[in-house]
PDB file of C-alpha atoms in Angstrom:
ATOM      1  CA  MET A   1      82.144 150.020 -20.648  1.00 88.00           C
ATOM      2  CA  VAL A   2      85.173 152.597 -22.411  1.00 89.00           C
ATOM      3  CA  LEU A   3      86.956 148.971 -23.552  1.00 90.00           C
ATOM      4  CA  LEU A   4      84.079 148.566 -25.964  1.00 88.00           C
ATOM      5  CA  TYR A   5      83.601 151.637 -26.374  1.00 86.00           C
ATOM      6  CA  LEU A   6      86.530 151.654 -28.052  1.00 83.00           C
ATOM      7  CA  ILE A   7      87.442 148.321 -29.257  1.00 81.00           C
ATOM      8  CA  GLY A   8      83.707 149.425 -31.506  1.00 80.00           C
ATOM      9  CA  ALA A   9      85.680 152.406 -32.461  1.00 78.00           C
ATOM     10  CA  PHE A  10      89.031 150.473 -33.838  1.00 76.00           C
ATOM     11  CA  LEU A  11      86.897 147.944 -35.932  1.00 76.00           C
ATOM     12  CA  SER A  12      84.211 151.105 -37.598  1.00 77.00           C
ATOM     13  CA  GLY A  13      86.914 153.268 -38.568  1.00 76.00           C
ATOM     14  CA  ARG A  14      88.382 153.186 -41.945  1.00 80.00           C
ATOM     15  CA  ARG A  15      92.019 151.527 -41.771  1.00 80.00           C
ATOM     16  CA  PHE A  16      90.477 148.716 -40.320  1.00 80.00           C
ATOM     17  CA  GLN A  17      87.964 148.182 -43.855  1.00 82.00           C
ATOM     18  CA  GLN A  18      91.345 148.653 -45.796  1.00 86.00           C
ATOM     19  CA  LEU A  19      92.646 146.235 -43.579  1.00 85.00           C
ATOM     20  CA  GLN A  20      89.818 143.921 -43.275  1.00 83.00           C
ATOM     21  CA  ASP A  21      89.292 144.111 -47.351  1.00 87.00           C
ATOM     22  CA  SER A  22      92.916 143.081 -48.418  1.00 89.00           C
ATOM     23  CA  ILE A  23      93.238 140.081 -45.865  1.00 90.00           C
ATOM     24  CA  LEU A  24      89.245 138.933 -46.774  1.00 88.00           C
ATOM     25  CA  THR A  25      90.072 139.471 -51.126  1.00 89.00           C
ATOM     26  CA  LYS A  26      92.663 137.768 -50.715  1.00 91.00           C
ATOM     27  CA  VAL A  27      90.657 133.780 -49.524  1.00 90.00           C
ATOM     28  CA  PRO A  28      90.005 131.749 -52.669  1.00 90.00           C
ATOM     29  CA  MET A  29      86.800 130.858 -50.712  1.00 90.00           C
ATOM     30  CA  ILE A  30      85.797 133.898 -49.610  1.00 90.00           C
ATOM     31  CA  SER A  31      86.366 137.123 -51.844  1.00 90.00           C
ATOM     32  CA  PRO A  32      82.909 136.038 -53.785  1.00 90.00           C
ATOM     33  CA  ILE A  33      81.125 135.803 -51.101  1.00 91.00           C
ATOM     34  CA  TYR A  34      82.348 139.061 -48.780  1.00 90.00           C
ATOM     35  CA  ARG A  35      82.813 141.176 -52.353  1.00 89.00           C
ATOM     36  CA  VAL A  36      79.182 140.518 -53.222  1.00 86.00           C
ATOM     37  CA  ALA A  37      78.517 140.945 -48.771  1.00 87.00           C
ATOM     38  CA  ARG A  38      80.351 144.819 -49.580  1.00 86.00           C
ATOM     39  CA  GLN A  39      78.588 145.120 -53.155  1.00 82.00           C
ATOM     40  CA  ALA A  40      75.278 144.433 -51.000  1.00 79.00           C
ATOM     41  CA  VAL A  41      75.918 146.719 -47.444  1.00 81.00           C
ATOM     42  CA  GLU A  42      77.588 149.922 -49.805  1.00 78.00           C
ATOM     43  CA  ALA A  43      74.179 150.478 -52.084  1.00 72.00           C
ATOM     44  CA  LEU A  44      71.759 150.149 -48.650  1.00 73.00           C
ATOM     45  CA  ALA A  45      74.302 152.826 -47.375  1.00 75.00           C
ATOM     46  CA  SER A  46      74.725 154.957 -50.346  1.00 69.00           C
ATOM     47  CA  PRO A  47      72.876 158.093 -50.341  1.00 70.00           C
ATOM     48  CA  LYS A  48      69.220 158.765 -50.938  1.00 65.00           C
ATOM     49  CA  ASP A  49      69.082 159.805 -53.644  1.00 63.00           C
ATOM     50  CA  GLN A  50      71.279 156.698 -55.512  1.00 62.00           C
ATOM     51  CA  HIS A  51      68.858 154.150 -53.866  1.00 67.00           C
ATOM     52  CA  PHE A  52      67.668 151.059 -55.582  1.00 70.00           C
ATOM     53  CA  ARG A  53      64.201 151.190 -56.191  1.00 76.00           C
ATOM     54  CA  ARG A  54      62.551 147.989 -55.261  1.00 83.00           C
ATOM     55  CA  VAL A  55      64.151 144.206 -54.607  1.00 86.00           C
ATOM     56  CA  VAL A  56      63.003 141.803 -56.717  1.00 89.00           C
ATOM     57  CA  PHE A  57      64.315 138.156 -57.956  1.00 91.00           C
ATOM     58  CA  ILE A  58      65.210 136.943 -61.429  1.00 91.00           C
ATOM     59  CA  GLU A  59      65.047 133.157 -63.095  1.00 93.00           C
ATOM     60  CA  TRP A  60      68.954 133.331 -63.821  1.00 88.00           C
ATOM     61  CA  PRO A  61      70.768 131.615 -63.908  1.00 89.00           C
ATOM     62  CA  ARG A  62      68.869 128.668 -65.613  1.00 91.00           C
ATOM     63  CA  PRO A  63      65.374 128.282 -64.995  1.00 91.00           C
ATOM     64  CA  GLY A  64      64.386 127.552 -61.054  1.00 92.00           C
ATOM     65  CA  VAL A  65      67.378 129.465 -59.699  1.00 93.00           C
ATOM     66  CA  LYS A  66      65.843 132.349 -58.671  1.00 93.00           C
ATOM     67  CA  ALA A  67      68.294 135.308 -58.315  1.00 92.00           C
ATOM     68  CA  LEU A  68      67.895 138.798 -56.085  1.00 87.00           C
ATOM     69  CA  GLY A  69      68.200 141.308 -57.525  1.00 85.00           C
ATOM     70  CA  PHE A  70      67.901 145.810 -57.592  1.00 81.00           C
ATOM     71  CA  VAL A  71      66.382 147.556 -59.593  1.00 84.00           C
ATOM     72  CA  THR A  72      68.188 150.533 -60.433  1.00 78.00           C
ATOM     73  CA  GLY A  73      66.402 152.882 -63.263  1.00 77.00           C
ATOM     74  CA  PRO A  74      65.206 151.683 -66.759  1.00 79.00           C
ATOM     75  CA  VAL A  75      66.794 150.240 -69.085  1.00 78.00           C
ATOM     76  CA  HIS A  76      65.322 151.313 -73.051  1.00 81.00           C
ATOM     77  CA  SER A  77      65.956 148.068 -75.882  1.00 76.00           C
ATOM     78  CA  GLU A  78      65.698 148.937 -79.637  1.00 77.00           C
ATOM     79  CA  ASP A  79      64.114 145.163 -80.069  1.00 64.00           C
TER      80      ASP A  79
END
């Protein structure tokens, strides 16, 4: 049990996250996926006043393809 605790403590530390970031952002096929996943985790773990309002699916980048999006606030257009 102590060994599992120590492994978990090491893997959740800031130093390990920095090492993980430096390695995974340099791998060509993994880097874009890792960055998006990291942003999603940071958005979900942010303080309560910085959360998004809701989750939406938008038709993007072309018709018939849906993308996941987070509504964070209103957009004011001058159209």
